[in-house]
CSV table of C-alpha atoms in Angstrom, one decimal:
chain,number,residue,atom,x,y,z
A,924,GLY,CA,109.7,-127.3,33.7
A,925,GLY,CA,113.3,-128.7,34.2
A,926,GLY,CA,114.8,-125.2,33.5
A,927,TRP,CA,116.2,-125.6,29.8
A,928,GLY,CA,119.6,-125.8,30.6
A,929,ASN,CA,119.5,-122.4,31.6
A,930,ASN,CA,117.8,-122.4,35.0
A,931,GLU,CA,114.7,-120.9,34.4
A,932,VAL,CA,111.8,-121.1,36.6
A,933,GLN,CA,108.5,-121.8,34.1
A,934,ILE,CA,106.5,-124.6,33.7
A,935,TYR,CA,105.5,-125.0,29.7
A,936,GLU,CA,102.5,-126.0,29.9
A,937,GLN,CA,99.9,-126.5,26.2
A,938,LYS,CA,97.0,-124.4,27.3
A,939,ASP,CA,95.0,-121.5,25.4
A,940,ARG,CA,95.7,-119.7,28.8
A,941,THR,CA,99.8,-119.2,28.0
A,942,CYS,CA,98.8,-119.5,24.1
A,943,TYR,CA,96.2,-117.3,22.3
A,944,VAL,CA,95.5,-115.2,19.7
A,945,SER,CA,93.5,-112.7,20.5
A,946,ASP,CA,93.0,-108.8,18.5
A,947,GLY,CA,95.2,-110.2,15.2
A,948,ALA,CA,97.9,-111.1,17.3
A,949,LEU,CA,99.1,-114.8,19.0
A,950,LYS,CA,100.4,-114.1,22.6
A,951,ILE,CA,102.5,-116.0,24.0
A,952,GLN,CA,101.6,-115.2,28.0
A,953,VAL,CA,102.8,-116.0,31.1
A,954,ILE,CA,100.5,-117.1,34.0
A,955,LYS,CA,101.4,-116.6,37.7
A,956,GLU,CA,99.7,-119.2,40.5
A,957,GLY,CA,101.4,-119.2,43.4
A,958,ASN,CA,105.1,-119.4,43.6
A,959,ILE,CA,104.8,-121.1,40.5
A,960,TYR,CA,105.2,-119.8,36.4
A,961,TYR,CA,103.5,-121.1,33.4
A,962,SER,CA,104.3,-120.1,30.2
A,963,ALA,CA,104.4,-121.4,26.7
A,964,ARG,CA,106.7,-122.4,23.7
A,965,LEU,CA,106.2,-122.7,20.2
A,966,ASN,CA,108.4,-124.3,17.7
A,967,THR,CA,107.9,-125.7,14.2
A,968,SER,CA,110.1,-129.0,14.8
A,969,GLU,CA,110.0,-132.2,12.7
A,970,LYS,CA,106.7,-130.2,10.2
A,971,ILE,CA,108.3,-131.5,7.5
A,972,SER,CA,107.3,-127.5,5.5
A,973,ALA,CA,108.3,-125.8,8.0
A,974,ASN,CA,112.3,-126.9,8.4
A,975,TRP,CA,114.6,-125.1,6.6
A,976,THR,CA,117.9,-124.1,5.0
A,977,TYR,CA,118.5,-120.6,4.3
A,978,GLY,CA,116.1,-117.9,3.2
A,979,ILE,CA,114.7,-115.2,5.4
A,980,TYR,CA,112.8,-115.8,8.4
A,981,GLU,CA,111.4,-112.4,10.2
A,982,VAL,CA,108.9,-112.3,13.0
A,983,THR,CA,107.0,-109.3,13.8
A,984,ALA,CA,106.3,-109.4,17.9
A,985,LYS,CA,105.9,-106.2,21.4
A,986,LEU,CA,107.7,-107.6,24.0
A,987,PRO,CA,106.7,-107.8,27.0
A,988,GLN,CA,107.8,-105.7,30.4
A,989,GLY,CA,109.3,-106.0,34.0
A,990,GLN,CA,112.2,-107.7,35.3
A,991,GLY,CA,112.4,-111.6,34.4
A,992,PRO,CA,110.9,-112.1,31.3
A,993,TRP,CA,113.0,-113.6,28.9
A,994,PRO,CA,111.6,-113.6,25.4
A,995,ALA,CA,113.5,-115.5,22.2
A,996,ILE,CA,112.9,-115.9,18.8
A,997,TRP,CA,115.3,-118.7,17.6
A,998,MET,CA,116.4,-121.7,15.5
A,999,MET,CA,117.5,-124.6,16.5
A,1000,PRO,CA,119.0,-127.3,13.8
A,1001,GLN,CA,115.7,-129.9,13.2
A,1002,THR,CA,118.6,-133.1,13.8
A,1003,SER,CA,122.4,-132.7,15.6
A,1004,TYR,CA,124.0,-133.7,13.0
A,1005,TYR,CA,127.2,-132.7,13.9
A,1006,GLY,CA,126.4,-133.6,17.8
A,1007,ASN,CA,124.7,-132.6,20.9
A,1008,TRP,CA,124.6,-128.6,21.7
A,1009,PRO,CA,126.5,-126.4,20.2
A,1010,ARG,CA,127.7,-128.4,17.9
A,1011,SER,CA,125.0,-128.4,15.6
A,1012,GLY,CA,124.2,-124.9,15.8
A,1013,GLU,CA,121.5,-121.8,16.9
A,1014,ILE,CA,120.3,-119.2,15.4
A,1015,ASP,CA,119.3,-116.7,18.2
A,1016,ILE,CA,117.4,-114.0,15.6
A,1017,MET,CA,116.2,-111.9,19.0
A,1018,GLU,CA,116.7,-111.6,22.8
A,1019,HIS,CA,115.4,-109.5,25.0
A,1020,VAL,CA,115.7,-109.7,29.1
A,1021,GLY,CA,113.7,-107.5,31.6
A,1022,HIS,CA,116.4,-106.4,33.3
A,1023,GLU,CA,118.1,-104.0,30.2
A,1024,ASN,CA,114.4,-103.2,28.8
A,1025,ASN,CA,114.6,-102.2,24.9
A,1026,ILE,CA,117.6,-103.8,24.8
A,1027,ILE,CA,118.3,-106.5,21.5
A,1028,HIS,CA,120.0,-109.2,21.8
A,1029,THR,CA,121.5,-111.7,19.0
A,1030,SER,CA,123.8,-114.3,18.8
A,1031,ILE,CA,124.3,-117.0,17.0
A,1032,HIS,CA,126.6,-120.2,18.9
A,1033,THR,CA,128.4,-122.5,17.4
A,1034,ASN,CA,131.0,-125.7,18.8
A,1035,ALA,CA,133.6,-123.0,18.5
A,1036,TYR,CA,131.6,-119.5,19.8
A,1037,ASN,CA,129.2,-120.6,22.8
A,1038,HIS,CA,128.6,-118.5,25.9
A,1039,ARG,CA,129.6,-120.9,27.8
A,1040,LYS,CA,133.4,-120.2,26.4
A,1041,GLY,CA,133.1,-116.9,26.0
A,1042,THR,CA,133.0,-116.8,23.1
A,1043,GLN,CA,129.9,-116.2,20.9
A,1044,LYS,CA,129.6,-114.3,18.3
A,1045,THR,CA,126.5,-111.7,19.2
A,1046,HIS,CA,125.2,-108.2,19.5
A,1047,PHE,CA,123.4,-106.6,21.5
A,1048,GLN,CA,121.8,-102.4,20.6
A,1049,THR,CA,119.0,-100.4,21.9
A,1050,VAL,CA,115.3,-100.2,20.3
A,1051,GLU,CA,113.5,-97.3,21.8
A,1052,THR,CA,109.9,-99.1,21.9
A,1053,ALA,CA,110.9,-102.7,21.5
A,1054,THR,CA,108.2,-103.0,24.9
A,1055,ASP,CA,105.7,-100.4,23.4
A,1056,SER,CA,105.4,-101.1,20.2
A,1057,PHE,CA,105.8,-103.5,17.3
A,1058,HIS,CA,109.2,-104.6,16.1
A,1059,THR,CA,110.0,-106.3,12.9
A,1060,TYR,CA,113.2,-109.0,13.6
A,1061,ALA,CA,114.5,-110.8,10.9
A,1062,VAL,CA,117.4,-113.1,9.9
A,1063,GLU,CA,118.9,-113.6,6.4
A,1064,TRP,CA,120.5,-116.9,5.8
A,1065,THR,CA,122.4,-117.3,3.1
A,1066,GLU,CA,126.0,-120.1,2.5
A,1067,LYS,CA,127.8,-116.5,2.3
A,1068,GLY,CA,127.1,-116.1,6.3
A,1069,ILE,CA,124.4,-114.9,8.8
A,1070,PHE,CA,122.7,-111.5,8.5
A,1071,TRP,CA,120.4,-109.4,11.1
A,1072,TYR,CA,117.6,-106.8,10.0
A,1073,VAL,CA,115.1,-104.8,12.4
A,1074,ASP,CA,112.7,-103.1,10.4
A,1075,ASP,CA,115.0,-103.2,8.0
A,1076,GLN,CA,117.6,-102.0,8.9
A,1077,PRO,CA,120.8,-103.7,9.3
A,1078,PHE,CA,121.8,-104.9,12.9
A,1079,TYR,CA,124.6,-107.8,12.6
A,1080,CYS,CA,126.2,-110.2,10.4
A,1081,PHE,CA,128.3,-113.3,10.6
A,1082,ALA,CA,130.0,-114.0,8.0
A,1083,ASN,CA,131.1,-118.2,7.1
A,1084,ASP,CA,134.5,-118.8,7.2
A,1085,GLN,CA,134.5,-120.8,4.3
A,1086,GLU,CA,136.3,-123.3,5.8
A,1087,GLY,CA,134.2,-126.0,5.1
A,1088,LYS,CA,134.2,-126.5,9.1
A,1089,SER,CA,131.3,-127.7,11.0
A,1090,MET,CA,133.1,-126.3,13.9
A,1091,THR,CA,132.8,-122.5,13.2
A,1092,TRP,CA,129.5,-123.2,10.7
A,1093,PRO,CA,127.7,-126.2,11.4
A,1094,PHE,CA,124.9,-124.5,9.6
A,1095,ASP,CA,123.7,-126.3,5.9
A,1096,LYS,CA,121.3,-128.2,6.9
A,1097,LYS,CA,117.7,-127.6,8.1
A,1098,PHE,CA,116.9,-125.9,10.9
A,1099,PHE,CA,113.3,-125.3,12.6
A,1100,ILE,CA,111.7,-121.6,14.4
A,1101,ILE,CA,110.6,-121.0,18.7
A,1102,LEU,CA,108.8,-118.4,20.0
A,1103,ASN,CA,108.7,-118.1,24.0
A,1104,LEU,CA,108.5,-116.7,26.9
A,1105,ALA,CA,111.0,-118.0,29.7
A,1106,ILE,CA,111.1,-116.6,33.1
A,1107,GLY,CA,114.3,-116.1,35.2
A,1108,GLY,CA,117.1,-118.3,34.7
A,1109,ASP,CA,121.1,-117.7,34.6
A,1110,TRP,CA,120.4,-114.4,31.9
A,1111,GLY,CA,116.4,-113.5,32.7
A,1112,GLY,CA,116.9,-113.9,36.6
A,1113,GLN,CA,120.8,-112.3,37.1
A,1114,GLN,CA,118.7,-109.8,38.8
A,1115,GLY,CA,115.8,-112.1,40.2
A,1116,VAL,CA,112.7,-111.9,38.9
A,1117,ASP,CA,109.8,-109.5,40.1
A,1118,ALA,CA,107.5,-111.3,42.6
A,1119,LYS,CA,105.0,-108.5,41.8
A,1120,LEU,CA,105.1,-109.4,37.8
A,1121,LYS,CA,101.3,-110.0,36.4
A,1122,ASN,CA,101.1,-111.7,33.0
A,1123,PRO,CA,103.8,-110.0,31.2
A,1124,SER,CA,103.3,-110.9,27.7
A,1125,MET,CA,105.3,-111.1,24.1
A,1126,GLU,CA,103.1,-110.3,21.1
A,1127,VAL,CA,103.5,-111.9,18.0
A,1128,ASP,CA,101.4,-110.3,14.5
A,1129,TYR,CA,103.6,-112.6,12.3
A,1130,VAL,CA,106.1,-115.1,11.5
A,1131,ARG,CA,107.4,-115.1,7.7
A,1132,VAL,CA,109.4,-116.9,5.9
A,1133,TYR,CA,111.0,-116.5,2.2
A,1134,GLN,CA,112.9,-119.1,0.3
């Protein structure tokens, strides 16, 4: 609980009703009990073999429908080497909010570029069947920049300005992967949460990292 800094309403729990595998796919599912939403958030933080600097990261997923869900595939630094968020960086591979169905968002956040300042480097684009079928969301992260792809097609890029300043490029340290399904919040709940929302889920076929 606690809103995770975005006033989200879900409570993350470690139970197989909100995070399980069936039919060959991982399901991150929201369960509503009364007025309380339970969900799951997976990450590879503190796993020695599962945090990386540079590489290709791809996730094949099908996203939930309905007003209120806020699924995300993203990366955060293993240590706050340059300071607390956003100073040490954030890489958003994919975000989707239910009131903008089938619109995929990608972003980075740094001390110079972040949504609190309204300066984040971001791109959004319609992917017509994002909530109906599986699509592959990927980033290629190199010393030169971060390059996003959807179904192997170029989506967005953020270039390293090569000035050696962490306020614009803190992306030279180890990061870990996060998969989560939030409900509501400052963005996901901009148009409210549908009270009739019934167990939305994000389905994940695979997560792959190449180095």
